[in-house]
PDB file of C-alpha atoms in Angstrom:
ATOM      1  CA  GLY X  21     -10.855 -13.530  17.615  1.00 53.00           C
ATOM      2  CA  PRO X  22     -12.504 -14.373  20.905  1.00 70.00           C
ATOM      3  CA  ALA X  23     -10.323 -14.112  24.000  1.00 75.00           C
ATOM      4  CA  ASP X  24     -10.131 -17.113  26.268  1.00 86.00           C
ATOM      5  CA  ARG X  25     -10.904 -16.890  29.980  1.00 85.00           C
ATOM      6  CA  SER X  26      -7.300 -17.167  31.203  1.00 84.00           C
ATOM      7  CA  THR X  27      -6.149 -14.338  28.921  1.00 86.00           C
ATOM      8  CA  VAL X  28      -8.902 -12.059  30.214  1.00 87.00           C
ATOM      9  CA  ALA X  29      -8.169 -13.019  33.845  1.00 84.00           C
ATOM     10  CA  ASP X  30      -4.446 -12.337  33.357  1.00 83.00           C
ATOM     11  CA  GLU X  31      -5.215  -8.926  31.879  1.00 85.00           C
ATOM     12  CA  VAL X  32      -7.546  -8.064  34.784  1.00 86.00           C
ATOM     13  CA  ARG X  33      -4.840  -9.085  37.289  1.00 82.00           C
ATOM     14  CA  ARG X  34      -2.203  -7.078  35.431  1.00 81.00           C
ATOM     15  CA  ARG X  35      -4.341  -3.937  35.334  1.00 83.00           C
ATOM     16  CA  ALA X  36      -5.346  -4.276  38.987  1.00 78.00           C
ATOM     17  CA  ALA X  37      -1.706  -4.682  40.037  1.00 74.00           C
ATOM     18  CA  ALA X  38      -0.684  -1.680  37.942  1.00 73.00           C
ATOM     19  CA  ALA X  39      -3.508   0.442  39.381  1.00 72.00           C
ATOM     20  CA  ARG X  40      -2.486  -0.257  42.969  1.00 68.00           C
ATOM     21  CA  GLY X  41       1.212   0.034  42.177  1.00 62.00           C
ATOM     22  CA  ALA X  42       2.052  -3.541  43.095  1.00 57.00           C
ATOM     23  CA  PRO X  43       4.877  -5.395  41.396  1.00 51.00           C
ATOM     24  CA  LEU X  44       3.633  -7.429  38.487  1.00 48.00           C
ATOM     25  CA  SER X  45       4.117 -11.152  38.853  1.00 45.00           C
ATOM     26  CA  ALA X  46       5.213 -13.132  35.813  1.00 43.00           C
ATOM     27  CA  ARG X  47       1.962 -15.108  35.921  1.00 42.00           C
ATOM     28  CA  ALA X  48      -0.295 -12.042  36.071  1.00 41.00           C
ATOM     29  CA  ALA X  49       1.774  -9.889  33.771  1.00 44.00           C
ATOM     30  CA  GLY X  50       2.498 -12.375  31.031  1.00 48.00           C
ATOM     31  CA  SER X  51       5.957 -12.958  29.665  1.00 42.00           C
ATOM     32  CA  SER X  52       6.351  -9.582  27.955  1.00 46.00           C
ATOM     33  CA  ALA X  53       5.819  -7.333  31.000  1.00 47.00           C
ATOM     34  CA  ARG X  54       8.366  -6.690  33.729  1.00 49.00           C
ATOM     35  CA  ALA X  55       8.005  -5.800  37.402  1.00 47.00           C
ATOM     36  CA  ALA X  56       9.916  -2.593  36.641  1.00 53.00           C
ATOM     37  CA  ASP X  57       6.964  -1.348  34.573  1.00 64.00           C
ATOM     38  CA  ILE X  58       5.077  -0.071  37.628  1.00 73.00           C
ATOM     39  CA  ALA X  59       4.786   3.655  38.211  1.00 78.00           C
ATOM     40  CA  PRO X  60       7.582   5.282  40.239  1.00 82.00           C
ATOM     41  CA  SER X  61       4.897   6.898  42.412  1.00 83.00           C
ATOM     42  CA  ALA X  62       3.415   3.505  43.356  1.00 82.00           C
ATOM     43  CA  ALA X  63       4.878   3.500  46.864  1.00 83.00           C
ATOM     44  CA  LEU X  64       3.504   6.989  47.539  1.00 86.00           C
ATOM     45  CA  ARG X  65       0.089   6.009  46.194  1.00 85.00           C
ATOM     46  CA  ARG X  66      -0.102   3.092  48.614  1.00 85.00           C
ATOM     47  CA  LEU X  67       0.146   5.459  51.594  1.00 86.00           C
ATOM     48  CA  ARG X  68      -3.261   6.098  53.099  1.00 88.00           C
ATOM     49  CA  PRO X  69      -4.303   9.601  54.132  1.00 90.00           C
ATOM     50  CA  VAL X  70      -3.729  10.292  57.818  1.00 90.00           C
ATOM     51  CA  PRO X  71      -7.073   9.893  59.635  1.00 90.00           C
ATOM     52  CA  PRO X  72      -7.984  11.482  62.947  1.00 88.00           C
ATOM     53  CA  PRO X  73      -7.293   9.132  65.853  1.00 85.00           C
ATOM     54  CA  ALA X  74     -10.212   7.047  67.048  1.00 88.00           C
ATOM     55  CA  PRO X  75     -11.296   8.001  70.584  1.00 88.00           C
ATOM     56  CA  VAL X  76     -11.580   4.461  71.934  1.00 89.00           C
ATOM     57  CA  SER X  77     -10.626   2.942  75.243  1.00 89.00           C
ATOM     58  CA  ALA X  78     -11.584  -0.146  77.205  1.00 90.00           C
ATOM     59  CA  ARG X  79     -11.773   1.879  80.410  1.00 91.00           C
ATOM     60  CA  PRO X  80     -15.147   3.389  81.313  1.00 91.00           C
ATOM     61  CA  GLY X  81     -15.435   7.110  80.571  1.00 92.00           C
ATOM     62  CA  VAL X  82     -12.027   7.442  78.920  1.00 93.00           C
ATOM     63  CA  SER X  83     -13.492   7.443  75.408  1.00 92.00           C
ATOM     64  CA  MET X  84     -15.623  10.459  76.320  1.00 93.00           C
ATOM     65  CA  VAL X  85     -12.574  12.264  77.731  1.00 94.00           C
ATOM     66  CA  LYS X  86     -10.645  11.489  74.544  1.00 93.00           C
ATOM     67  CA  LYS X  87     -13.490  12.915  72.427  1.00 93.00           C
ATOM     68  CA  VAL X  88     -13.478  16.115  74.457  1.00 94.00           C
ATOM     69  CA  ILE X  89      -9.684  16.455  74.217  1.00 94.00           C
ATOM     70  CA  ARG X  90      -9.859  15.784  70.467  1.00 93.00           C
ATOM     71  CA  ARG X  91     -12.397  18.609  70.041  1.00 93.00           C
ATOM     72  CA  LEU X  92     -10.269  20.967  72.137  1.00 95.00           C
ATOM     73  CA  ILE X  93      -7.067  20.389  70.149  1.00 94.00           C
ATOM     74  CA  ALA X  94      -8.647  19.908  66.703  1.00 93.00           C
ATOM     75  CA  TRP X  95      -7.926  23.512  65.729  1.00 94.00           C
ATOM     76  CA  GLU X  96      -4.214  22.782  66.147  1.00 94.00           C
ATOM     77  CA  ILE X  97      -3.975  19.197  64.847  1.00 93.00           C
ATOM     78  CA  ASP X  98      -6.402  19.191  61.880  1.00 94.00           C
ATOM     79  CA  PRO X  99      -4.486  21.768  59.788  1.00 95.00           C
ATOM     80  CA  LEU X 100      -1.268  19.760  60.268  1.00 95.00           C
ATOM     81  CA  ARG X 101      -2.974  16.517  59.283  1.00 95.00           C
ATOM     82  CA  ASP X 102      -4.559  18.182  56.243  1.00 95.00           C
ATOM     83  CA  GLN X 103      -1.199  19.653  55.229  1.00 95.00           C
ATOM     84  CA  LEU X 104       0.447  16.236  55.510  1.00 94.00           C
ATOM     85  CA  ASN X 105      -2.251  14.683  53.298  1.00 94.00           C
ATOM     86  CA  ARG X 106      -1.879  17.486  50.730  1.00 95.00           C
ATOM     87  CA  LEU X 107       1.899  17.041  50.760  1.00 94.00           C
ATOM     88  CA  GLN X 108       1.510  13.331  50.014  1.00 92.00           C
ATOM     89  CA  ARG X 109      -0.826  14.048  47.083  1.00 92.00           C
ATOM     90  CA  ALA X 110       1.528  16.758  45.784  1.00 93.00           C
ATOM     91  CA  ALA X 111       4.469  14.353  45.968  1.00 92.00           C
ATOM     92  CA  VAL X 112       2.535  11.772  43.923  1.00 90.00           C
ATOM     93  CA  ASP X 113       1.599  14.428  41.359  1.00 91.00           C
ATOM     94  CA  ALA X 114       5.197  15.682  41.159  1.00 92.00           C
ATOM     95  CA  VAL X 115       6.639  12.191  40.667  1.00 90.00           C
ATOM     96  CA  ASP X 116       4.023  11.419  38.007  1.00 88.00           C
ATOM     97  CA  ALA X 117       4.687  14.714  36.216  1.00 88.00           C
ATOM     98  CA  GLU X 118       8.444  14.169  36.274  1.00 89.00           C
ATOM     99  CA  THR X 119       8.032  10.613  34.996  1.00 85.00           C
ATOM    100  CA  GLU X 120       5.782  11.851  32.194  1.00 85.00           C
ATOM    101  CA  ARG X 121       8.256  14.609  31.322  1.00 86.00           C
ATOM    102  CA  ALA X 122      11.181  12.191  31.284  1.00 84.00           C
ATOM    103  CA  MET X 123       9.291   9.775  29.035  1.00 81.00           C
ATOM    104  CA  CYS X 124       8.354  12.588  26.626  1.00 84.00           C
ATOM    105  CA  LEU X 125      11.950  13.814  26.412  1.00 81.00           C
ATOM    106  CA  ASP X 126      13.561  10.466  25.694  1.00 69.00           C
ATOM    107  CA  PRO X 127      11.065   7.640  25.090  1.00 59.00           C
ATOM    108  CA  VAL X 128      13.594   5.487  23.185  1.00 58.00           C
ATOM    109  CA  ALA X 129      16.113   5.497  26.051  1.00 51.00           C
ATOM    110  CA  GLU X 130      13.377   4.633  28.545  1.00 49.00           C
ATOM    111  CA  GLU X 131      12.325   1.606  26.517  1.00 54.00           C
ATOM    112  CA  SER X 132      15.848   0.306  25.905  1.00 53.00           C
ATOM    113  CA  ASN X 133      17.363   1.025  29.324  1.00 54.00           C
ATOM    114  CA  GLY X 134      14.315   0.572  31.518  1.00 54.00           C
ATOM    115  CA  PRO X 135      13.548   2.755  34.563  1.00 56.00           C
ATOM    116  CA  ARG X 136      16.416   4.053  36.654  1.00 52.00           C
TER     117      ARG X 136
END
């Protein structure tokens, strides 16, 4: 049958919360879902990649000096920043893979006991 507007809105909220790894509220998730149903890697997924620092300053000329310093030390800092970002992505992938493996090994226990 046709879905009413509130049912569709609740489903959109539930999927959006699950996609960003946020806890599901009872209103958005409906009565059958639990906040424990979010992915274990949700906290890692919420971390943003480390950006290069912005060369800004309120003092005249300091922004230009910061840009020059940034270019001079980029060879040393950029590989570390890139490695940190790759490590974060690898951690998310590892947690997701382990969660998938655990669910494949014992799906009945996961459903009855919930996440650990």
